[in-house]
Structure formats: C-alpha cells, structure tokens
Amino acid sequence: MTIPLLAAPCINRPDLLERTLASIDVVPDRILIIDNSRDGLDFCIPDHLAPVTFVTAPPANLGFAGSVKHAITTHPHARWWCIANADVEFALGDLDRLADEMGKPGPRWAGINDWRAFGINAECVERVGFMDENFYPAYCEDADYEYRKINPKVIGDAV
C-alpha cells in the first residue's frame, strides 16, 4: 500500500524538517509541508521527493489541530492521511508498517514514533470528527482525540 498524503506542519527549525524529509524511505503520492511560520521557512527538499512535495503557507499559524484539518480538507479524496511532526525521524520500515496498518478495514488512527507521526483514515474522521482546534497552538489535542475515539458516546457533546 502507498501513502496517499504525508503532511508535516512546521513553524520553526527547518533543519529538523530537513531531517524528517531525509528519513522518508517510502515516497508518498504527495507530501504537504504546512509552513506555519511568520516569515516563511527556508529548507531543502531532497531531489527524489521534490516532484511530490508541495508547500502551503497559511496567512497565520493554524496550530497543530488546524494543520491536520487543513491537510485532510485540502486532500479529501485520499484513502488516508499521514501526519508527521516536523521533527520526527523515521526508522527504516516505519512508513511501510504504518501503510500496512492503514490498509486494514474500519476506522483507523495509528501512530508511530511515540505518536510523532500517525495515520488517520476517513472512517475515523467521520466517526470522531476533527481534532479540536481550541487546543491552540498545540498539545493535548491528541489526548482529547483519543478520549473521543475510545468513548464514542462523547462525540458531538464537546462545545
């Protein structure tokens, strides 16, 4: 199975983003860098990833949850989405294992590297919704999402 979209929100430390890109051992169908910085990031894209890499620069920092939503809503027909922190370094085979997991039926939200990268599919988003953008700019949106995923009766009760 391939990776339809790998999105990496980034606000600073383009050197770490370059390490993330260099560690990708399975070329996704598309890579989306979400440049949440104020003045634009200056980073290099490895030659073999350049044809599939696109950079978007929102007018303001979307935060992590907003960046995840941006990746999903701008690529709504992807079978699933891989979201990677801009400081993750993938070990050999991480992305293949994630792709295998995401190929299984049913709602899927699967993490690698201590959840510094994860896959999420449309069935999961339909069941749980998007991450809560009120956790801005970052932190705890994943814990909230896991809670809603484990306890579906809470879905829709959040304000």
Tab-separated table of C-alpha atoms in Angstrom:
chain	number	residue	atom	x	y	z
A	1	MET	CA	0.000	0.000	0.000
A	2	THR	CA	1.178	3.514	-0.703
A	3	ILE	CA	0.958	6.634	1.417
A	4	PRO	CA	-1.565	8.935	-0.283
A	5	LEU	CA	-0.524	12.064	1.633
A	6	LEU	CA	2.164	12.808	4.178
A	7	ALA	CA	1.633	16.218	5.771
A	8	ALA	CA	4.140	17.946	8.050
A	9	PRO	CA	3.120	21.146	9.829
A	10	CYS	CA	6.144	23.261	10.706
A	11	ILE	CA	6.580	26.594	12.455
A	12	ASN	CA	10.343	26.760	13.008
A	13	ARG	CA	13.525	24.679	12.929
A	14	PRO	CA	13.694	23.971	9.196
A	15	ASP	CA	16.815	21.911	9.948
A	16	LEU	CA	14.625	19.366	11.738
A	17	LEU	CA	12.126	19.378	8.871
A	18	GLU	CA	15.015	18.587	6.512
A	19	ARG	CA	15.910	15.589	8.711
A	20	THR	CA	12.300	14.444	8.599
A	21	LEU	CA	12.248	14.634	4.812
A	22	ALA	CA	15.619	12.875	4.543
A	23	SER	CA	14.331	9.968	6.645
A	24	ILE	CA	11.357	9.212	4.365
A	25	ASP	CA	12.126	5.813	2.834
A	26	VAL	CA	8.805	5.324	1.021
A	27	VAL	CA	7.923	8.087	-1.415
A	28	PRO	CA	4.312	9.138	-0.736
A	29	ASP	CA	1.949	10.089	-3.536
A	30	ARG	CA	2.113	13.647	-2.179
A	31	ILE	CA	3.924	15.492	0.609
A	32	LEU	CA	2.384	18.642	2.023
A	33	ILE	CA	4.526	20.965	4.124
A	34	ILE	CA	2.337	23.376	6.066
A	35	ASP	CA	4.544	26.388	6.741
A	36	ASN	CA	3.003	27.964	9.832
A	37	SER	CA	5.944	30.332	10.340
A	38	ARG	CA	5.560	34.074	10.247
A	39	ASP	CA	8.167	34.806	7.578
A	40	GLY	CA	8.457	31.574	5.609
A	41	LEU	CA	10.820	28.695	6.205
A	42	ASP	CA	13.989	28.191	4.208
A	43	PHE	CA	14.613	24.464	3.781
A	44	CYS	CA	15.835	21.993	1.202
A	45	ILE	CA	13.728	19.210	-0.240
A	46	PRO	CA	15.575	16.030	-1.263
A	47	ASP	CA	15.655	15.652	-5.050
A	48	HIS	CA	13.727	12.363	-5.053
A	49	LEU	CA	10.872	13.960	-3.052
A	50	ALA	CA	10.738	17.276	-4.935
A	51	PRO	CA	8.233	16.120	-7.606
A	52	VAL	CA	5.653	15.157	-4.966
A	53	THR	CA	6.298	17.904	-2.392
A	54	PHE	CA	4.105	20.959	-2.095
A	55	VAL	CA	4.331	23.805	0.413
A	56	THR	CA	1.392	25.802	1.663
A	57	ALA	CA	1.780	28.933	3.770
A	58	PRO	CA	-1.421	29.915	5.578
A	59	PRO	CA	-1.770	33.609	6.451
A	60	ALA	CA	-1.476	32.737	10.157
A	61	ASN	CA	-0.369	29.774	12.254
A	62	LEU	CA	-3.115	27.159	12.035
A	63	GLY	CA	-1.860	25.309	15.099
A	64	PHE	CA	-1.422	21.558	15.042
A	65	ALA	CA	-5.112	20.564	15.033
A	66	GLY	CA	-5.878	23.190	12.385
A	67	SER	CA	-2.984	21.933	10.279
A	68	VAL	CA	-4.286	18.371	10.465
A	69	LYS	CA	-7.720	19.596	9.394
A	70	HIS	CA	-6.127	21.606	6.577
A	71	ALA	CA	-4.298	18.527	5.281
A	72	ILE	CA	-7.466	16.436	5.355
A	73	THR	CA	-9.816	19.020	3.870
A	74	THR	CA	-7.442	20.024	1.076
A	75	HIS	CA	-6.970	16.358	0.126
A	76	PRO	CA	-10.444	14.933	0.798
A	77	HIS	CA	-10.162	12.009	-1.616
A	78	ALA	CA	-7.054	10.473	-0.051
A	79	ARG	CA	-7.697	6.976	1.320
A	80	TRP	CA	-5.893	8.063	4.484
A	81	TRP	CA	-3.539	10.771	5.678
A	82	CYS	CA	-0.163	10.525	7.387
A	83	ILE	CA	0.567	13.469	9.668
A	84	ALA	CA	4.151	13.878	10.849
A	85	ASN	CA	5.632	16.296	13.316
A	86	ALA	CA	8.349	18.252	11.586
A	87	ASP	CA	10.955	16.858	13.979
A	88	VAL	CA	10.326	13.135	13.527
A	89	GLU	CA	12.977	10.906	12.022
A	90	PHE	CA	11.503	7.773	10.525
A	91	ALA	CA	13.299	4.499	11.079
A	92	LEU	CA	13.666	2.206	8.100
A	93	GLY	CA	10.316	0.488	7.573
A	94	ASP	CA	8.210	2.804	9.793
A	95	LEU	CA	6.194	4.134	6.886
A	96	ASP	CA	5.698	0.669	5.361
A	97	ARG	CA	4.374	-0.610	8.703
A	98	LEU	CA	2.069	2.386	9.002
A	99	ALA	CA	0.785	1.852	5.444
A	100	ASP	CA	0.102	-1.817	6.233
A	101	GLU	CA	-1.878	-0.857	9.337
A	102	MET	CA	-3.826	1.811	7.496
A	103	GLY	CA	-4.758	-0.709	4.810
A	104	LYS	CA	-6.862	-2.683	7.286
A	105	PRO	CA	-10.630	-2.170	7.236
A	106	GLY	CA	-12.510	0.024	9.668
A	107	PRO	CA	-11.766	3.318	11.372
A	108	ARG	CA	-8.024	3.713	11.789
A	109	TRP	CA	-5.859	6.069	13.804
A	110	ALA	CA	-2.402	4.534	14.200
A	111	GLY	CA	0.763	6.135	15.493
A	112	ILE	CA	4.489	5.582	15.143
A	113	ASN	CA	7.455	7.145	16.917
A	114	ASP	CA	5.532	7.873	20.118
A	115	TRP	CA	2.716	9.396	18.040
A	116	ARG	CA	5.091	11.931	16.474
A	117	ALA	CA	3.639	10.609	13.226
A	118	PHE	CA	0.298	8.950	12.696
A	119	GLY	CA	-2.119	7.755	10.091
A	120	ILE	CA	-5.811	8.567	10.145
A	121	ASN	CA	-8.494	7.497	7.699
A	122	ALA	CA	-11.809	8.965	6.607
A	123	GLU	CA	-13.824	6.427	8.616
A	124	CYS	CA	-12.119	7.608	11.788
A	125	VAL	CA	-12.729	11.277	10.932
A	126	GLU	CA	-16.378	10.506	10.146
A	127	ARG	CA	-16.800	8.737	13.476
A	128	VAL	CA	-14.779	11.044	15.731
A	129	GLY	CA	-14.588	14.319	13.827
A	130	PHE	CA	-11.568	16.569	13.504
A	131	MET	CA	-9.100	17.337	16.254
A	132	ASP	CA	-10.277	20.208	18.441
A	133	GLU	CA	-8.698	23.445	17.199
A	134	ASN	CA	-9.292	25.028	20.616
A	135	PHE	CA	-6.097	23.252	21.708
A	136	TYR	CA	-4.055	26.034	20.153
A	137	PRO	CA	-1.339	26.172	19.066
A	138	ALA	CA	-0.610	22.595	20.151
A	139	TYR	CA	-0.588	19.974	22.902
A	140	CYS	CA	-3.370	17.803	24.307
A	141	GLU	CA	-5.418	17.719	21.085
A	142	ASP	CA	-4.228	14.145	20.613
A	143	ALA	CA	-5.252	13.120	24.143
A	144	ASP	CA	-8.668	14.692	23.580
A	145	TYR	CA	-8.958	12.881	20.244
A	146	GLU	CA	-8.028	9.551	21.800
A	147	TYR	CA	-10.628	10.081	24.516
A	148	ARG	CA	-13.322	10.777	21.932
A	149	LYS	CA	-12.159	7.781	19.863
A	150	ILE	CA	-12.340	5.392	22.827
A	151	ASN	CA	-15.622	6.821	24.140
A	152	PRO	CA	-17.791	7.410	21.057
A	153	LYS	CA	-20.746	8.457	23.209
A	154	VAL	CA	-18.860	11.721	23.812
A	155	ILE	CA	-18.793	12.504	20.081
A	156	GLY	CA	-20.776	15.612	19.399
A	157	ASP	CA	-21.016	16.582	23.076
A	158	ALA	CA	-17.979	18.856	23.007
A	159	VAL	CA	-18.584	22.584	22.646
